[in-house]
Tab-separated table of C-alpha atoms in Angstrom:
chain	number	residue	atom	x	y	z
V	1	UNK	CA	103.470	110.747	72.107
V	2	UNK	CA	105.309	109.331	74.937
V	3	UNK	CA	104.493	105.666	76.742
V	4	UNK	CA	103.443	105.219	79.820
V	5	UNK	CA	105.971	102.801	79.945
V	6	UNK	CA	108.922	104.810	78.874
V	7	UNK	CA	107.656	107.648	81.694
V	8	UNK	CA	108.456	105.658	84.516
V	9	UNK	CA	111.775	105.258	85.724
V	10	UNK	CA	113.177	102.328	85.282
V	11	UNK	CA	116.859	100.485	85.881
V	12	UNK	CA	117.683	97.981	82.818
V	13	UNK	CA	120.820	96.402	83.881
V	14	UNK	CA	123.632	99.207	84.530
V	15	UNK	CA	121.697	101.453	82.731
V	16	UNK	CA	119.238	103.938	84.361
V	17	UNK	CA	116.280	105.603	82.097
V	18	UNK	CA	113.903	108.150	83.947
V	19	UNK	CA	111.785	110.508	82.077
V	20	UNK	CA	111.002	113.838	84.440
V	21	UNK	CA	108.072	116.679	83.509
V	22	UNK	CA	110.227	120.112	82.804
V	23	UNK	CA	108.422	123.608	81.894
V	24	UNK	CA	107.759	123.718	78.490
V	25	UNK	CA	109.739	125.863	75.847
V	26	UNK	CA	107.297	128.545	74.715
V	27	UNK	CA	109.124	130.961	71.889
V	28	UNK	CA	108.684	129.030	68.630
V	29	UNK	CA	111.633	129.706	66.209
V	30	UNK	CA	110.558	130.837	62.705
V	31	UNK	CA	112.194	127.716	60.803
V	32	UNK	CA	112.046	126.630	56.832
V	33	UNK	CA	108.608	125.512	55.880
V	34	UNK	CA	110.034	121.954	54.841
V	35	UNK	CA	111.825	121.557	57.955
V	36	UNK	CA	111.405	118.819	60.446
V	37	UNK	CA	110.575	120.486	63.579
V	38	UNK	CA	110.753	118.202	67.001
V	39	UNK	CA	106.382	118.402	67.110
V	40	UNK	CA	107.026	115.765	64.135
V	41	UNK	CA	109.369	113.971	65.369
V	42	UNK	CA	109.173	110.524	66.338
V	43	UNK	CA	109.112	109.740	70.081
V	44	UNK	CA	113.100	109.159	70.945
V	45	UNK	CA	114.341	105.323	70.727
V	46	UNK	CA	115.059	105.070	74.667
V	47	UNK	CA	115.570	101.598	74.195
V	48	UNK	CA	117.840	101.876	71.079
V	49	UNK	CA	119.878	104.907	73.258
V	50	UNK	CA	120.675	102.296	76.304
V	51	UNK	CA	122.092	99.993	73.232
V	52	UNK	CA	124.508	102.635	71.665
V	53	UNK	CA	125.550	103.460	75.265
V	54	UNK	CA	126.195	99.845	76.476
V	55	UNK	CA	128.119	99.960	72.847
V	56	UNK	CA	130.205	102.581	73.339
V	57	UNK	CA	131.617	101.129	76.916
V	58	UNK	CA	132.139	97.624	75.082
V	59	UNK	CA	134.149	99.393	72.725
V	60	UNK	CA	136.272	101.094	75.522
V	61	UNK	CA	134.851	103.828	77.711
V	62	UNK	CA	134.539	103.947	81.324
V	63	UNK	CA	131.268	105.359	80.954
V	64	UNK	CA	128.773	106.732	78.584
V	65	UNK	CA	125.864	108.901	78.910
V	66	UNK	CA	123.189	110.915	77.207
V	67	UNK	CA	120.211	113.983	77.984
V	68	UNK	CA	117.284	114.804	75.706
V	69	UNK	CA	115.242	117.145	76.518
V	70	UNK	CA	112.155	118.035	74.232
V	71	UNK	CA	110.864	121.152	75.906
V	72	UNK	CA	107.825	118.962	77.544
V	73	UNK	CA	110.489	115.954	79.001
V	74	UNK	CA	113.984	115.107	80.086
V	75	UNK	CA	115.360	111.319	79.106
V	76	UNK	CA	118.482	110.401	80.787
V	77	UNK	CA	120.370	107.724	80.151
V	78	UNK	CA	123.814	106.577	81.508
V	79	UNK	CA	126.271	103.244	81.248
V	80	UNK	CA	129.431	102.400	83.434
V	81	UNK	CA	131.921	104.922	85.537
V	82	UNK	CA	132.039	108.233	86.281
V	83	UNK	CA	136.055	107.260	87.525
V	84	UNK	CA	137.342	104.189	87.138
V	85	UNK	CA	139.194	103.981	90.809
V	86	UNK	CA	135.972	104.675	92.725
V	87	UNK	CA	133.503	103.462	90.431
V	88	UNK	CA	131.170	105.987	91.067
V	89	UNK	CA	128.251	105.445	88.406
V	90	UNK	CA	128.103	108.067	85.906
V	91	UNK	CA	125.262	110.311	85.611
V	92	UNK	CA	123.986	113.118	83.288
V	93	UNK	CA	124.432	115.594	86.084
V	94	UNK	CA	127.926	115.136	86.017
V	95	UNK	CA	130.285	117.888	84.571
V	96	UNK	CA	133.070	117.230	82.123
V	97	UNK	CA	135.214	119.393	79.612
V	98	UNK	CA	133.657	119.669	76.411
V	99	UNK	CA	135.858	120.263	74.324
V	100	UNK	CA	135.223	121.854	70.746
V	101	UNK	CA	131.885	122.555	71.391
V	102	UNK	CA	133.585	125.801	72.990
V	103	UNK	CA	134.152	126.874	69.242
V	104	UNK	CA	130.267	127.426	69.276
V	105	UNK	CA	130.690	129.527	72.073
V	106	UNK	CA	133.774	131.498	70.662
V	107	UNK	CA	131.653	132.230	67.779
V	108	UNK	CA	128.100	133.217	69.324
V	109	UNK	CA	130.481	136.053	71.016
V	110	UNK	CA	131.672	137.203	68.041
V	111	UNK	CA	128.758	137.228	66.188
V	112	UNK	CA	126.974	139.547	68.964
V	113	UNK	CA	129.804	141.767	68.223
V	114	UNK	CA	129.229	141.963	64.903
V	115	UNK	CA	125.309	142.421	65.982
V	116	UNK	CA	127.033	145.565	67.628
V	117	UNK	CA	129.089	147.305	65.141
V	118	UNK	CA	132.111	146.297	66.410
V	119	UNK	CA	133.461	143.530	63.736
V	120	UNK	CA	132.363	142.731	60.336
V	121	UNK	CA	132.458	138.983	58.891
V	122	UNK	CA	134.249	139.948	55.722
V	123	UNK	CA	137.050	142.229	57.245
V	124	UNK	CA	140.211	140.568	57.431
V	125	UNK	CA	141.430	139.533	60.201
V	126	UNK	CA	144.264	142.014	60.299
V	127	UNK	CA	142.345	144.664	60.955
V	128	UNK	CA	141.674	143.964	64.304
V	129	UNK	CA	144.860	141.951	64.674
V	130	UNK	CA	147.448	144.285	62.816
V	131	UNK	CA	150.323	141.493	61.520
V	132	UNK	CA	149.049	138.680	63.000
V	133	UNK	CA	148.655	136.771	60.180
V	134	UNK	CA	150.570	136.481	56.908
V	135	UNK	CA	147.637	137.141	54.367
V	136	UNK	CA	145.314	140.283	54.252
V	137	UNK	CA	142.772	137.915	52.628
V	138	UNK	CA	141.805	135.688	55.485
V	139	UNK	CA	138.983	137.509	56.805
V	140	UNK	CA	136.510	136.834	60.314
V	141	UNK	CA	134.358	134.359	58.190
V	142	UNK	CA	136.936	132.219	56.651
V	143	UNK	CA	138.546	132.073	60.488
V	144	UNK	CA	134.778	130.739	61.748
V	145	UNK	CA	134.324	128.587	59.046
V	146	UNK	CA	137.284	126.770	59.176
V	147	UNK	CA	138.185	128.003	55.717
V	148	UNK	CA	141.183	130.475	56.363
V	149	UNK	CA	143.502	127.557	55.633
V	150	UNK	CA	145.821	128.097	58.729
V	151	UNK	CA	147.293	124.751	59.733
V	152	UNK	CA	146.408	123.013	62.606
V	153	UNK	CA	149.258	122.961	65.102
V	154	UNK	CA	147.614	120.276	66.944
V	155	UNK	CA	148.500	117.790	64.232
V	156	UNK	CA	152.181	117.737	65.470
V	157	UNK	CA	151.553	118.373	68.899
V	158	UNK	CA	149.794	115.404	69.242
V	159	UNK	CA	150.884	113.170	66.665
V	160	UNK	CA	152.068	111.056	69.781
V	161	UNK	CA	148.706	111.131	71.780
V	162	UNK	CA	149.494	110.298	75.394
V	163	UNK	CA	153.621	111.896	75.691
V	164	UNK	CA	152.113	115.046	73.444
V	165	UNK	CA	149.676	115.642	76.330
V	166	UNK	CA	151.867	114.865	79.069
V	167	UNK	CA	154.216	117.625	77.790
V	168	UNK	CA	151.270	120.338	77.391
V	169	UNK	CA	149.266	118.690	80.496
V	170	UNK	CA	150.282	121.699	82.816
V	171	UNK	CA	151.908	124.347	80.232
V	172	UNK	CA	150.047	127.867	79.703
V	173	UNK	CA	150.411	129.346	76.590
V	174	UNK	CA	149.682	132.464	74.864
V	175	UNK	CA	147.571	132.680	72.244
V	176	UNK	CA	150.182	134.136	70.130
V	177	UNK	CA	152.353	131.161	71.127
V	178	UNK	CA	149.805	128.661	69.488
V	179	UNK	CA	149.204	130.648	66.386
V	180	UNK	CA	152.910	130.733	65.882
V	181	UNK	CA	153.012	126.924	66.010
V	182	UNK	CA	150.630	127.179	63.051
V	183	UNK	CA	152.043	129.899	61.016
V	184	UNK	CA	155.640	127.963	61.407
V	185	UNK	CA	154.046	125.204	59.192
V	186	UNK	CA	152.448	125.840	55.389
V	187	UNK	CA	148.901	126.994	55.248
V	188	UNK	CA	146.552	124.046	53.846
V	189	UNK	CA	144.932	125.989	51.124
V	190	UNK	CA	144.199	129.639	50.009
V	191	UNK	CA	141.416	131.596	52.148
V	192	UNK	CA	138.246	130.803	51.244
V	193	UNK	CA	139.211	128.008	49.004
V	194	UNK	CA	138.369	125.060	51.101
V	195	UNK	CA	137.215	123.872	54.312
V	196	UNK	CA	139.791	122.103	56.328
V	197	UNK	CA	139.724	121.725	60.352
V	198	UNK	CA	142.078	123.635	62.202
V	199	UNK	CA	141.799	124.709	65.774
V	200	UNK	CA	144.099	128.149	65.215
V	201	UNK	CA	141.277	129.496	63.285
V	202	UNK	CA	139.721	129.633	67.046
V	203	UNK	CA	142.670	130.530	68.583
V	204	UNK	CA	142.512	133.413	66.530
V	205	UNK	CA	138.781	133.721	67.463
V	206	UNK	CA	139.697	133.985	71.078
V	207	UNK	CA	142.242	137.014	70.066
V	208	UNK	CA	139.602	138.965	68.489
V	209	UNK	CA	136.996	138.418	71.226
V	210	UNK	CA	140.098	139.869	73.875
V	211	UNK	CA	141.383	142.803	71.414
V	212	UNK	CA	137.597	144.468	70.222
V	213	UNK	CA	136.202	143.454	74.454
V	214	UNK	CA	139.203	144.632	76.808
V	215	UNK	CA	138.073	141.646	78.165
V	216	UNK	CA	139.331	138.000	78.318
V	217	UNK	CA	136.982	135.212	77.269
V	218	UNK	CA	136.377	134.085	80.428
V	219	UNK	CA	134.286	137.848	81.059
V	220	UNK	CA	132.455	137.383	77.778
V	221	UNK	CA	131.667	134.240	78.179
V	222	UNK	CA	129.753	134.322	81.316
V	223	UNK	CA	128.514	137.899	80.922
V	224	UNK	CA	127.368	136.980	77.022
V	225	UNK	CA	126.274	133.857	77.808
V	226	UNK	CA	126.729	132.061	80.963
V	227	UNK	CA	124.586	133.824	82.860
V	228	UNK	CA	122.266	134.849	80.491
V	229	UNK	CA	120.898	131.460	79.839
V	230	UNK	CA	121.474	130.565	83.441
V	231	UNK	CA	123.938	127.912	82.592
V	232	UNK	CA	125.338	127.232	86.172
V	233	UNK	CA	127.413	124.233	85.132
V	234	UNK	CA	129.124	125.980	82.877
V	235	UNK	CA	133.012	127.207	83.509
V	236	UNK	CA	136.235	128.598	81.547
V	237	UNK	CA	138.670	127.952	84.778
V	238	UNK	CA	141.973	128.515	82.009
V	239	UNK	CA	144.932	128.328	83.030
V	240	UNK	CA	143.175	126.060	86.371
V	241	UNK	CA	143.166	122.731	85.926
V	242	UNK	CA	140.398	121.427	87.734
V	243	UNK	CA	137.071	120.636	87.155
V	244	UNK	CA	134.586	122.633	89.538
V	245	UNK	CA	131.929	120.094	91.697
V	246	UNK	CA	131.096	116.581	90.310
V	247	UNK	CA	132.563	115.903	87.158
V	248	UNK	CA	133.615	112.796	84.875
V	249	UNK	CA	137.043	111.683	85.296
V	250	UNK	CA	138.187	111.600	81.684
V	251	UNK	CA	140.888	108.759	80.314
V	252	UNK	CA	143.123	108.900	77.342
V	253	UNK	CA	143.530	105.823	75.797
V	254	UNK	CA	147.130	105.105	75.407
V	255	UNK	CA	149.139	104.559	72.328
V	256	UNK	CA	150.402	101.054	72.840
V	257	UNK	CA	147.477	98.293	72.591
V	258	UNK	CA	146.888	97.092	76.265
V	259	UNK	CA	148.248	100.038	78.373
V	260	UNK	CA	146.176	101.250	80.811
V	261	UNK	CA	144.367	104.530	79.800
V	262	UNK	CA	146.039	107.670	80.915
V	263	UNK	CA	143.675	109.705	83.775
V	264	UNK	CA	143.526	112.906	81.541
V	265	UNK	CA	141.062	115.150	84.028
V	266	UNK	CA	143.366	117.896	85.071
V	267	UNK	CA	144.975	119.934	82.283
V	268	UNK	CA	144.820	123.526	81.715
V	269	UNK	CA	143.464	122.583	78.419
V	270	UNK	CA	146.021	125.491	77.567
V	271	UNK	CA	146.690	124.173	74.073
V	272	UNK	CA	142.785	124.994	73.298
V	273	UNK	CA	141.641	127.709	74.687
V	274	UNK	CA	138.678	129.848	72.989
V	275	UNK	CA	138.937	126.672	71.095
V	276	UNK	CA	138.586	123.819	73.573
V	277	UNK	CA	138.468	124.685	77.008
V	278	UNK	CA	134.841	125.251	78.227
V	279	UNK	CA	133.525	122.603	80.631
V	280	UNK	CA	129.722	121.726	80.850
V	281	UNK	CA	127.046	119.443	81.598
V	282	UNK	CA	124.448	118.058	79.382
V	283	UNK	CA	121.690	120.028	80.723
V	284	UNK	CA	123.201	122.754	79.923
V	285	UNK	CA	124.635	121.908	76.501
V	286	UNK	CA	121.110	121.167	75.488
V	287	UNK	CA	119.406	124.447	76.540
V	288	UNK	CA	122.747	126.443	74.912
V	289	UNK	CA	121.703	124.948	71.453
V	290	UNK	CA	118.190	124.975	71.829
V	291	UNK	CA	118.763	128.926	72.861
V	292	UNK	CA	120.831	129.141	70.239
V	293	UNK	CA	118.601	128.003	67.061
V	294	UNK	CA	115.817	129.984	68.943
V	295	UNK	CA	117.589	133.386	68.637
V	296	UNK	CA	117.939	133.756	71.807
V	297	UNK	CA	121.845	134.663	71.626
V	298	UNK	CA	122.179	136.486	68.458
V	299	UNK	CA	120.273	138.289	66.394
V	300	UNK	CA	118.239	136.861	63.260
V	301	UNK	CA	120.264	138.088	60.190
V	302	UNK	CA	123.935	136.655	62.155
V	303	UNK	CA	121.775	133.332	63.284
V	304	UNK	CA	121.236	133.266	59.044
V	305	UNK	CA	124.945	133.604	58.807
V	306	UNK	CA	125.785	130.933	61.003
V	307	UNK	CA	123.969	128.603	59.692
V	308	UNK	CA	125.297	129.170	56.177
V	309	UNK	CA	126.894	125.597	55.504
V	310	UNK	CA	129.620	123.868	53.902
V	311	UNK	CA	129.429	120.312	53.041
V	312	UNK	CA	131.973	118.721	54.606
V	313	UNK	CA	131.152	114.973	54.118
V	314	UNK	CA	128.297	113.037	53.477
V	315	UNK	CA	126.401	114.018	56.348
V	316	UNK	CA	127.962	116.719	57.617
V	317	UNK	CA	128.108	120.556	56.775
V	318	UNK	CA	130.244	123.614	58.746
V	319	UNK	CA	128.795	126.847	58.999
V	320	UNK	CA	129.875	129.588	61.636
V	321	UNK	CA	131.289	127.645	64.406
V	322	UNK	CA	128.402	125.285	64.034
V	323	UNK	CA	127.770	122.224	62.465
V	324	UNK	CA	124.751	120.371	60.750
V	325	UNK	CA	124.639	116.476	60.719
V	326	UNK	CA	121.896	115.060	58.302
V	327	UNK	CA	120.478	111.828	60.420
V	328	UNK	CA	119.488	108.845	58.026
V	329	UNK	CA	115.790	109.448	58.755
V	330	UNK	CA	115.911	112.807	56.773
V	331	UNK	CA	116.578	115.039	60.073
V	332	UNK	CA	118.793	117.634	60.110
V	333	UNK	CA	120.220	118.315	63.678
V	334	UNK	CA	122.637	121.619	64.459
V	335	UNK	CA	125.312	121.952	67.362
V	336	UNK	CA	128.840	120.449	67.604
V	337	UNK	CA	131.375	117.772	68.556
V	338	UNK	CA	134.049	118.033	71.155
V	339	UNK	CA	137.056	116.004	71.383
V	340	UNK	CA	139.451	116.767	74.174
V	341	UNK	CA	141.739	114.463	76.078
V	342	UNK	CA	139.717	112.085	78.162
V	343	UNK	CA	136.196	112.982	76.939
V	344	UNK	CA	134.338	112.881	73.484
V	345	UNK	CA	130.712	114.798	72.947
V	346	UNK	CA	128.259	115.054	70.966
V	347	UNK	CA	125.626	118.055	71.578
V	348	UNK	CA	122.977	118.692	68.698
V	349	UNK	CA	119.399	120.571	68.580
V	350	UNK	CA	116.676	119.965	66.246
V	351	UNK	CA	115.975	122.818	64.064
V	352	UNK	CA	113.682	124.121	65.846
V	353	UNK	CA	115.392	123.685	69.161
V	354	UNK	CA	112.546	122.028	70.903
V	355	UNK	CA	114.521	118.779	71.018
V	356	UNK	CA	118.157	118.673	72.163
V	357	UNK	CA	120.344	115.729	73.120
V	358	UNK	CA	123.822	115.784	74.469
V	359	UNK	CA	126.030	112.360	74.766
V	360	UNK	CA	128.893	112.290	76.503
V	361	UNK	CA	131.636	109.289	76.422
V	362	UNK	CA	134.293	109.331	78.749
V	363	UNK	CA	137.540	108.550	76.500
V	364	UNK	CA	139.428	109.669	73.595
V	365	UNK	CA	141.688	108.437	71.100
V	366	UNK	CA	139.267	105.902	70.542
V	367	UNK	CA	138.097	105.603	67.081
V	368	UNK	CA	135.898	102.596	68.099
V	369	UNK	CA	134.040	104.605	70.611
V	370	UNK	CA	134.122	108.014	68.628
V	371	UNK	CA	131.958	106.367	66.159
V	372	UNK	CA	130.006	104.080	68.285
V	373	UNK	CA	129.115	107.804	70.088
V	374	UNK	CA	127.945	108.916	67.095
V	375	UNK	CA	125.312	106.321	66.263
V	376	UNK	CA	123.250	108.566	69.689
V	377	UNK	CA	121.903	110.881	67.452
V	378	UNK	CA	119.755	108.346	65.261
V	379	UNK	CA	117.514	107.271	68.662
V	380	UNK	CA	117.552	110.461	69.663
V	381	UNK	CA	115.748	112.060	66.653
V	382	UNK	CA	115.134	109.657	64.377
V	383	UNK	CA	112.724	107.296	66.882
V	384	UNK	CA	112.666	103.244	66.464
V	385	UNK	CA	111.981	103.469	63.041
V	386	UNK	CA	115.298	103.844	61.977
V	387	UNK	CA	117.157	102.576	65.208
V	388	UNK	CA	121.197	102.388	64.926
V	389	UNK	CA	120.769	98.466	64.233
V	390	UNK	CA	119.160	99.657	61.293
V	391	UNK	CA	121.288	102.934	60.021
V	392	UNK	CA	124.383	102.737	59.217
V	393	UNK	CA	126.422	105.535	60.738
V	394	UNK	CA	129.407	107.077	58.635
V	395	UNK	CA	132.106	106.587	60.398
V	396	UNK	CA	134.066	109.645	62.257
V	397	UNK	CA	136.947	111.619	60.298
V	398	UNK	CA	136.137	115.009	61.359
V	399	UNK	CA	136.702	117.298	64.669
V	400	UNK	CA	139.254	114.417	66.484
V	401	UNK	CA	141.744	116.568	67.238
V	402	UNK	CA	143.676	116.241	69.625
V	403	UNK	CA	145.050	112.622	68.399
V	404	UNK	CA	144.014	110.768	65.447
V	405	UNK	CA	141.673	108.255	66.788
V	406	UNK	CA	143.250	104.480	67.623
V	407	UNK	CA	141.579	101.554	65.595
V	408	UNK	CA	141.389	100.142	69.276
């Protein structure tokens, strides 16, 4: 149950907490019977939420921000600048590019075409692609799961964070272009053999969505899903480079201890596409996921597949474009991080999808406040009794691309 005292609105400091009545979620989603669903979770740590977000602009970030939503309520919480010339506060109405959460969306589309006949998850990838790639083995699920073991041809493109971007800040590429980066290098392991990041396995995604469709990702996107779900702050502007209404400014931080951070918010985001490019808001990152674990996008049996996981680490699995993190309190959460210049996210559902939370910092190449992000998701599910102070929170290794992460 909620306090009285966390329903009102209240300003502590910089950072503003209001709690607002929205219609309750009525579908139930048929979940394990050992599962912890969001009726038995523990009231969210609004307190312990303002502390990571005061943390994570200490450690660097203009501004920081988070959304829950439990189907019954809406907690928003925000810290610092929405741009650091105006100062304008940041607020969780404010849109910002998300990053590789967009491989979620890559993958819900192909997943309703394989709902539809049209591609199967253990065909290789060739057949829809004819000579794309150099191995009839990598199939449609080893792309998704990040298994096909194509290299990441973001690793050299930004292995120099701030004059990588500034050379791919307004370029458009092709989709073949980028996978050609990756095939120029050796593949990481054999198909199927191991999981290993790589943001041409969505690239490729992207291909297949625009070769079985006619249609270019933008199309399926909004058709599929946009609109569907009513997600109105929701855009795929590539090869624009601007971010539609009130956004985030989003700053790079820059190689060199001390330099100012680099104003990253206009890019084509070219280098990403169908794996990087989507921009959002946290409202409606939290009903996509909670939509999403539902079955509200796909259909039962390719919800099943998706959420067939591979540990990664030791609290984090990878199934079909979607990741589990397993929260110190015994919670298992579901959605995805995005890490794209300027802006790192975190968006996550309970598995159930009656609680969702989205945090938002805005900075990257930041180890420091990649991993003081990440220490969001314990308030948000896991309630005072286990509070960040508390719980230690692995630190970040996975999904930074582009740019390892500063020690800054």
């Amino acid at each position: 149950m909620v306090s009285a005292m966390v329903c009102r609105s209240a300003v502590l400091g910089a950072v503003t907490l209001s709690l607002l009545a929205v219609p309750a979620q009525a579908a139930p989603l048929k979940t394990a019977a050992k599962a912890r669903t969001a009726a038995t979770l523990p009231a969210p740590d609004t307190a312990g939420l303002s502390a990571v977000l005061r943390s994570v602009v200490t450690k660097g970030a203009p501004g920081a921000m988070a959304r829950i939503d439990d189907g019954t309520h809406v907690y928003r919480s925000s810290q610092g600048v929405a741009d650091r010339g105006t100062r304008r506060a940041l607020t969780t109405s404010d849109r910002f590019r998300v990053g590789s959460v967009t491989k979620t969306f890559s993958a819900v589309v192909l997943l309703q075409l394989v709902d539809e006949g049209r591609l199967a998850l253990d065909a290789p990838v060739n057949r829809y692609l004819p000579g794309l790639l150099p191995d009839d083995r990598i199939t449609v699920r080893h792309v998704l799961s990040h298994r096909s073991g194509l290299y990441d041809y973001t690793n050299d493109m930004f292995a120099d964070s701030v004059s990588g971007f500034e050379a791919v800040r307004n370029k458009v590429f092709t989709y073949r272009q980028l996978v050609d980066l990756s095939l120029k290098k050796a593949r990481t392991n054999a198909p199927g053999a191991a999981y290993s990041y790589s943001n041409t396995n969505f690239v490729v995604a992207g291909m297949l969505i625009e070769k079985l469709t006619g249609h270019s990702v933008r199309t399926e996107y909004q058709n599929r899903i946009f609109k569907p779900l009513k997600l109105n702050d929701t855009f795929y502007v590539h090869p624009d480079t601007k971010i539609p209404g009130q956004h985030a400014s989003g700053y790079l931080t820059a190689d060199r201890a001390g330099a100012a951070p680099v104003d990253a918010t206009d890019q084509t985001v070219s280098w990403a596409q169908s794996a990087g490019a989507i921009i959002s808001s946290a409202r409606d990152l939290d009903t996509f996921y909670s939509a999403l674990v539902r079955g509200k996008l796909t259909s039962a049996a390719r919800l099943a597949e998706m959420e067939r996981f591979t540990r990664v680490n030791s609290n984090t699995s990878y199934g079909l474009g979607l990741r589990r993190r397993d929260l110190s309190c015994g919670v298992s959460v579901y959605g995805h991080t995005g890490a794209v210049q300027g802006y790192y996210t975190y968006a996550f559902t309970s598995k159930d999808g009656r609680r969702s939370v989205t945090a938002l910092a805005n900075a990257s190449n930041s180890s420091d406040v990649l991993n003081a992000l990440a220490a969001a998701l314990e308030p948000a599910f896991c309630g005072k009794q286990r509070s960040p102070r508390s719980a230690a929170v692995p630190l970040e290794h996975e999904d930074v691309a582009p740019a390892v992460p500063r020690e800054q």
